[in-house]
Tab-separated table of C-alpha atoms in Angstrom:
chain	number	residue	atom	x	y	z
Y	21	LYS	CA	-0.158	-0.088	0.139
Y	22	SER	CA	0.946	3.466	-0.488
Y	23	LYS	CA	2.726	5.137	2.535
Y	24	PRO	CA	5.056	8.155	3.154
Y	25	SER	CA	8.112	8.869	1.336
Y	26	SER	CA	11.437	10.033	3.018
Y	27	LYS	CA	12.511	13.056	0.708
Y	28	THR	CA	12.107	15.138	3.904
Y	29	SER	CA	13.490	14.821	7.281
Y	30	SER	CA	9.715	15.665	8.771
Y	31	VAL	CA	8.435	12.660	7.110
Y	32	THR	CA	8.928	9.078	8.392
Y	33	ALA	CA	10.820	6.747	6.216
Y	34	ASN	CA	8.961	4.288	4.393
Y	35	VAL	CA	10.201	1.492	1.911
Y	36	SER	CA	7.099	1.352	0.045
Y	37	THR	CA	8.128	4.219	-2.652
Y	38	SER	CA	11.469	2.260	-3.390
Y	39	LYS	CA	12.052	-0.679	-5.560
Y	40	GLY	CA	10.256	-3.724	-4.513
Y	41	GLY	CA	7.482	-1.752	-2.840
Y	42	SER	CA	5.661	-2.288	0.201
Y	43	ARG	CA	6.339	-5.436	2.509
Y	44	THR	CA	3.263	-5.061	4.293
Y	45	ALA	CA	1.425	-5.265	1.095
Y	46	ILE	CA	2.987	-8.661	0.381
Y	47	LEU	CA	1.995	-9.892	3.984
Y	48	ALA	CA	-1.652	-8.802	3.288
Y	49	LEU	CA	-1.435	-10.774	-0.003
Y	50	TRP	CA	-0.011	-13.748	2.069
Y	51	GLY	CA	-2.769	-13.720	4.510
Y	52	ARG	CA	-5.625	-13.492	1.724
Y	53	ALA	CA	-3.733	-16.448	0.009
Y	54	GLN	CA	-3.899	-18.786	3.285
Y	55	GLN	CA	-7.771	-19.583	3.519
Y	56	ALA	CA	-9.162	-22.318	1.245
Y	57	ASN	CA	-11.994	-21.032	-0.834
Y	58	GLY	CA	-11.518	-17.596	0.538
Y	59	PRO	CA	-13.049	-14.488	-1.100
Y	60	ASP	CA	-9.805	-13.629	-3.072
Y	61	GLU	CA	-9.061	-16.367	-5.698
Y	62	PHE	CA	-6.437	-14.433	-7.463
Y	63	ALA	CA	-4.335	-14.172	-4.270
Y	64	THR	CA	-2.559	-17.466	-4.478
Y	65	LEU	CA	-1.317	-16.822	-8.167
Y	66	LEU	CA	-0.071	-13.470	-7.059
Y	67	LEU	CA	1.772	-14.800	-4.006
Y	68	GLN	CA	3.345	-17.751	-6.053
Y	69	GLN	CA	4.506	-15.000	-8.668
Y	70	GLN	CA	5.468	-12.443	-6.261
Y	71	LEU	CA	7.856	-14.839	-4.127
Y	72	SER	CA	9.269	-16.070	-7.505
Y	73	ASN	CA	10.168	-12.405	-8.534
Y	74	ALA	CA	11.422	-11.772	-5.034
Y	75	PHE	CA	13.663	-14.775	-4.551
Y	76	GLY	CA	14.712	-15.174	-8.061
Y	77	SER	CA	13.710	-18.434	-10.112
Y	78	ASN	CA	17.126	-18.537	-12.074
Y	79	THR	CA	19.187	-19.992	-9.084
Y	80	VAL	CA	18.607	-22.926	-6.704
Y	81	GLN	CA	18.505	-20.873	-3.664
Y	82	GLY	CA	15.922	-18.624	-5.106
Y	83	GLN	CA	13.870	-21.844	-6.352
Y	84	LEU	CA	14.362	-23.358	-2.893
Y	85	GLN	CA	13.250	-20.307	-0.930
Y	86	THR	CA	10.190	-19.992	-3.262
Y	87	ALA	CA	9.210	-23.788	-2.909
Y	88	THR	CA	9.556	-23.531	0.780
Y	89	ALA	CA	7.235	-20.512	1.266
Y	90	LEU	CA	4.804	-22.077	-1.322
Y	91	ALA	CA	4.742	-25.299	0.470
Y	92	CYS	CA	4.236	-23.480	3.715
Y	93	SER	CA	1.240	-21.636	2.004
Y	94	ALA	CA	-0.260	-25.002	0.729
Y	95	MET	CA	-0.023	-26.500	4.410
Y	96	SER	CA	-1.790	-23.780	5.673
Y	97	ARG	CA	-4.729	-24.159	3.203
Y	98	LEU	CA	-4.808	-27.976	3.621
Y	99	ASN	CA	-5.052	-27.471	7.496
Y	100	TYR	CA	-7.970	-25.158	7.088
Y	101	GLN	CA	-9.862	-27.714	4.858
Y	102	LEU	CA	-9.032	-30.340	7.744
Y	103	THR	CA	-9.695	-28.066	10.919
Y	104	ARG	CA	-11.688	-25.269	9.474
Y	105	GLY	CA	-9.046	-23.199	11.259
Y	106	VAL	CA	-6.269	-21.140	10.109
Y	107	PHE	CA	-2.716	-22.319	11.213
Y	108	GLU	CA	-1.203	-19.042	11.419
Y	109	ASP	CA	-4.123	-18.064	13.622
Y	110	GLN	CA	-4.167	-21.155	15.704
Y	111	VAL	CA	-0.376	-20.720	16.417
Y	112	GLY	CA	-1.022	-16.814	17.148
Y	113	PHE	CA	-3.977	-17.436	19.513
Y	114	PHE	CA	-1.668	-19.379	21.804
Y	115	ALA	CA	1.222	-17.271	21.332
Y	116	THR	CA	-0.582	-14.054	22.343
Y	117	LEU	CA	-2.587	-15.339	24.853
Y	118	GLY	CA	-6.083	-15.301	22.885
Y	119	ASN	CA	-5.399	-12.408	20.431
Y	120	THR	CA	-6.435	-13.217	17.029
Y	121	GLY	CA	-3.913	-14.093	14.195
Y	122	LEU	CA	-3.313	-12.274	10.932
Y	123	VAL	CA	-5.435	-14.331	8.530
Y	124	THR	CA	-8.856	-14.325	9.631
Y	125	PRO	CA	-9.026	-10.529	10.091
Y	126	LEU	CA	-7.824	-9.948	6.617
Y	127	GLN	CA	-10.164	-12.424	5.244
Y	128	CYS	CA	-13.153	-10.332	6.935
Y	129	ARG	CA	-11.738	-7.101	5.594
Y	130	THR	CA	-11.596	-8.473	2.041
Y	131	CYS	CA	-15.312	-9.466	2.353
Y	132	TRP	CA	-16.379	-6.014	3.961
Y	133	PHE	CA	-14.912	-3.975	0.921
Y	134	ASP	CA	-15.965	-6.384	-1.542
Y	135	ASP	CA	-19.393	-5.814	-0.154
Y	136	CYS	CA	-18.864	-2.016	-0.352
Y	137	VAL	CA	-17.856	-2.252	-4.060
Y	138	GLU	CA	-20.977	-4.564	-5.157
Y	139	ALA	CA	-23.387	-2.447	-2.976
Y	140	PHE	CA	-21.934	0.758	-5.171
Y	141	VAL	CA	-22.203	-0.915	-8.461
Y	142	ARG	CA	-25.759	-2.151	-7.777
Y	143	ARG	CA	-26.710	1.628	-7.071
Y	144	ILE	CA	-25.837	2.482	-10.399
Y	145	PRO	CA	-28.279	2.356	-13.404
Y	146	ALA	CA	-27.268	0.018	-16.278
Y	147	SER	CA	-26.524	1.693	-19.593
Y	148	ASP	CA	-27.356	0.271	-22.970
Y	149	THR	CA	-23.770	1.648	-24.404
Y	150	THR	CA	-20.225	0.836	-23.669
Y	151	ALA	CA	-19.547	4.063	-21.693
Y	152	ALA	CA	-18.364	3.601	-18.367
Y	153	THR	CA	-21.224	4.457	-16.006
Y	154	GLY	CA	-19.294	4.638	-12.669
Y	155	ASN	CA	-15.641	4.687	-11.228
Y	156	VAL	CA	-13.983	2.320	-8.656
Y	157	VAL	CA	-10.530	3.959	-7.289
Y	158	ILE	CA	-8.373	1.684	-5.099
Y	159	LEU	CA	-6.243	4.079	-2.850
Y	160	GLY	CA	-3.259	2.492	-2.036
Y	161	SER	CA	-4.119	-0.541	-3.997
Y	162	GLY	CA	-1.119	-2.841	-2.968
Y	163	TYR	CA	-1.958	-6.473	-4.433
Y	164	ASP	CA	-5.872	-5.697	-4.369
Y	165	THR	CA	-7.522	-7.838	-7.040
Y	166	ARG	CA	-10.910	-6.365	-7.067
Y	167	CYS	CA	-10.276	-4.829	-10.638
Y	168	TYR	CA	-9.601	-8.362	-12.090
Y	169	ARG	CA	-11.980	-10.561	-10.050
Y	170	MET	CA	-15.334	-8.827	-9.757
Y	171	ASN	CA	-16.138	-8.558	-13.315
Y	172	LEU	CA	-16.254	-4.787	-12.885
Y	173	GLN	CA	-15.538	-3.773	-16.493
Y	174	GLN	CA	-18.340	-5.796	-17.678
Y	175	ARG	CA	-20.773	-3.984	-15.607
Y	176	GLY	CA	-19.686	-0.622	-16.541
Y	177	ILE	CA	-17.086	0.301	-14.254
Y	178	GLN	CA	-13.673	1.893	-15.025
Y	179	CYS	CA	-11.126	1.030	-12.602
Y	180	TYR	CA	-7.987	3.039	-11.091
Y	181	GLU	CA	-5.398	1.944	-8.972
Y	182	ILE	CA	-3.405	4.604	-7.024
Y	183	ASP	CA	-0.139	3.583	-5.128
Y	184	ALA	CA	3.466	4.063	-4.290
Y	185	PRO	CA	5.509	4.042	-7.294
Y	186	GLY	CA	7.925	1.099	-6.292
Y	187	THR	CA	4.689	-1.029	-5.023
Y	188	LEU	CA	2.736	-0.143	-8.208
Y	189	ALA	CA	5.771	-1.300	-10.314
Y	190	GLU	CA	6.267	-4.441	-8.634
Y	191	LYS	CA	2.644	-5.570	-8.732
Y	192	GLN	CA	2.377	-4.597	-12.770
Y	193	THR	CA	5.322	-6.956	-13.058
Y	194	VAL	CA	3.460	-9.744	-11.364
Y	195	LEU	CA	0.270	-9.201	-13.221
Y	196	ARG	CA	2.190	-9.250	-16.653
Y	197	ASN	CA	3.884	-12.471	-15.699
Y	198	LEU	CA	0.444	-14.064	-14.891
Y	199	ASP	CA	-0.911	-12.866	-18.286
Y	200	ILE	CA	-3.752	-11.227	-16.093
Y	201	ASP	CA	-6.111	-9.012	-18.355
Y	202	THR	CA	-5.601	-5.304	-16.755
Y	203	VAL	CA	-6.691	-3.256	-20.150
Y	204	SER	CA	-9.568	-1.961	-18.325
Y	205	THR	CA	-7.352	-0.714	-15.104
Y	206	SER	CA	-5.479	2.597	-14.886
Y	207	TYR	CA	-2.305	2.737	-12.858
Y	208	VAL	CA	-1.509	5.876	-11.059
Y	209	PRO	CA	1.745	6.269	-9.141
Y	210	CYS	CA	1.478	8.427	-6.137
Y	211	ASP	CA	3.172	9.332	-2.874
Y	212	PHE	CA	0.372	10.267	-0.671
Y	213	GLU	CA	2.297	12.134	1.723
Y	214	SER	CA	3.934	14.641	-0.935
Y	215	GLN	CA	1.685	14.509	-3.848
Y	216	ASP	CA	-2.077	15.241	-4.400
Y	217	TRP	CA	-3.640	11.960	-5.231
Y	218	PHE	CA	-6.618	13.735	-7.268
Y	219	GLN	CA	-4.371	15.616	-9.452
Y	220	GLN	CA	-2.146	12.725	-10.214
Y	221	LEU	CA	-5.414	10.762	-10.883
Y	222	LEU	CA	-6.584	13.637	-13.382
Y	223	THR	CA	-3.222	14.308	-15.063
Y	224	GLN	CA	-2.074	10.333	-15.234
Y	225	SER	CA	-5.528	8.669	-16.442
Y	226	SER	CA	-8.524	9.401	-18.348
Y	227	PHE	CA	-10.578	9.653	-15.044
Y	228	ASN	CA	-14.022	10.955	-15.364
Y	229	ALA	CA	-14.883	12.849	-12.058
Y	230	SER	CA	-18.485	13.644	-13.031
Y	231	LEU	CA	-19.343	9.720	-12.806
Y	232	PRO	CA	-20.489	8.122	-9.447
Y	233	THR	CA	-17.230	6.972	-7.737
Y	234	ILE	CA	-16.415	4.902	-4.845
Y	235	LEU	CA	-12.913	4.971	-3.349
Y	236	ILE	CA	-11.405	1.848	-1.710
Y	237	TRP	CA	-8.695	2.623	1.050
Y	238	GLU	CA	-8.117	-0.541	2.764
Y	239	GLY	CA	-5.149	-0.878	5.160
Y	240	VAL	CA	-3.690	2.321	4.258
Y	241	THR	CA	-4.475	4.998	6.972
Y	242	MET	CA	-2.225	3.395	9.653
Y	243	TYR	CA	0.754	4.262	7.359
Y	244	LEU	CA	-0.191	7.735	6.819
Y	245	SER	CA	0.286	11.261	8.954
Y	246	ARG	CA	-2.913	12.406	10.505
Y	247	LYS	CA	-2.436	15.364	8.358
Y	248	SER	CA	-2.297	13.521	5.099
Y	249	ILE	CA	-5.476	11.486	6.074
Y	250	ILE	CA	-7.382	14.658	6.973
Y	251	LYS	CA	-6.383	16.331	3.453
Y	252	ILE	CA	-7.559	13.247	1.452
Y	253	LEU	CA	-10.932	12.814	3.175
Y	254	GLN	CA	-11.310	16.650	2.591
Y	255	SER	CA	-10.631	16.275	-0.898
Y	256	VAL	CA	-13.179	13.623	-1.430
Y	257	SER	CA	-15.938	15.582	0.394
Y	258	ASP	CA	-14.900	18.733	-2.045
Y	259	ASN	CA	-15.039	16.610	-5.369
Y	260	ALA	CA	-18.304	15.330	-4.172
Y	261	ARG	CA	-19.740	18.737	-3.689
Y	262	LEU	CA	-18.069	20.046	-6.867
Y	263	GLN	CA	-19.119	17.211	-9.379
Y	264	GLN	CA	-22.697	17.120	-7.837
Y	265	THR	CA	-22.513	13.249	-8.027
Y	266	SER	CA	-22.507	10.401	-5.700
Y	267	TRP	CA	-18.968	10.133	-4.159
Y	268	TYR	CA	-18.157	7.245	-1.756
Y	269	ILE	CA	-15.236	6.423	0.559
Y	270	ALA	CA	-14.521	3.147	2.334
Y	271	PHE	CA	-11.666	2.822	4.789
Y	272	ASP	CA	-10.358	0.979	7.850
Y	273	PHE	CA	-8.087	2.003	10.899
Y	274	ILE	CA	-6.454	0.132	13.631
Y	275	ASN	CA	-6.738	0.499	17.417
Y	276	LYS	CA	-4.137	2.573	19.046
Y	277	ASP	CA	-3.981	0.786	22.108
Y	278	TRP	CA	-2.027	-1.835	20.603
Y	279	ALA	CA	-0.871	-0.326	17.536
Y	280	MET	CA	1.130	2.451	19.198
Y	281	SER	CA	2.377	0.008	21.973
Y	282	SER	CA	6.249	-0.017	22.006
Y	283	PHE	CA	6.441	-3.812	20.661
Y	284	TRP	CA	4.577	-2.890	17.440
Y	285	SER	CA	5.936	0.596	17.265
Y	286	ASN	CA	9.444	-1.032	17.070
Y	287	ALA	CA	8.190	-4.100	14.910
Y	288	MET	CA	7.016	-1.841	12.315
Y	289	LYS	CA	9.951	0.524	12.254
Y	290	ARG	CA	12.244	-2.607	11.620
Y	291	VAL	CA	9.946	-3.527	8.763
Y	292	GLY	CA	10.451	-0.205	7.232
Y	293	GLU	CA	6.716	0.786	7.268
Y	294	PRO	CA	6.049	2.363	10.723
Y	295	PHE	CA	2.512	3.028	12.156
Y	296	GLN	CA	1.723	6.391	12.052
Y	297	PHE	CA	-2.195	6.916	12.759
Y	298	ALA	CA	-4.516	4.963	14.879
Y	299	VAL	CA	-7.697	5.420	16.722
Y	300	SER	CA	-8.343	4.823	20.575
Y	301	LEU	CA	-11.588	2.632	20.879
Y	302	LYS	CA	-12.050	3.515	24.660
Y	303	SER	CA	-14.675	5.748	25.562
Y	304	GLU	CA	-14.108	9.345	26.024
Y	305	GLY	CA	-16.896	9.438	28.854
């Protein structure tokens, strides 16, 4: 997903804008690929190709690393079929004294955002022409696959993916190697901290702002500054009023009580994609 750059000292350094892209986007892809018959049927294919690209398929070491990672993924799916439980979450439950693991929350998150897109598409009147009747914009797309698995083009929807240059380039390489049809999707490189996402969308694509639009902002807010988040939300509101058409945004956030703890704060800094924003779920009263 798209996160802050390190162009200035006031911005927290983040690896997602550099070559190879976001590591947490790969982690999210891994989580979606673990559950047998999960909502994202493309996830396993993308994971296999991404691991091959990352480790290299031209060396024995690279082939062994890729095979090991894929074997672990296959064992997780087999475990789910046998026990109806996700292996990583089973281990995580005991290791963290009852806290959930990674995979189940990601499956739930994927389904919820899928439902948001589906509800949006159903609200748009069908057209007898081939012209687009609505837009789906994925803000911080990472390895999101909605533009390829939800038959959006056939339903009159034009798709746009916006993300940090490094992450977007890595994803496009994976898609090309898999021969996945991306003709109906426009890719817009953008650093959310230093660039205006809407101006990038207008100048780097044929985006029609007068059409009903939904923005999917999944798994991104935690990596951005509060200032950037407010700016993006304000721009969505401003564009909706300016265009006088229906604009929607769906997003998620994380719990401040654990996200900003010393353990997770240090862990995410080591990954190179530190948490910057979270919301306290405790009652202020």
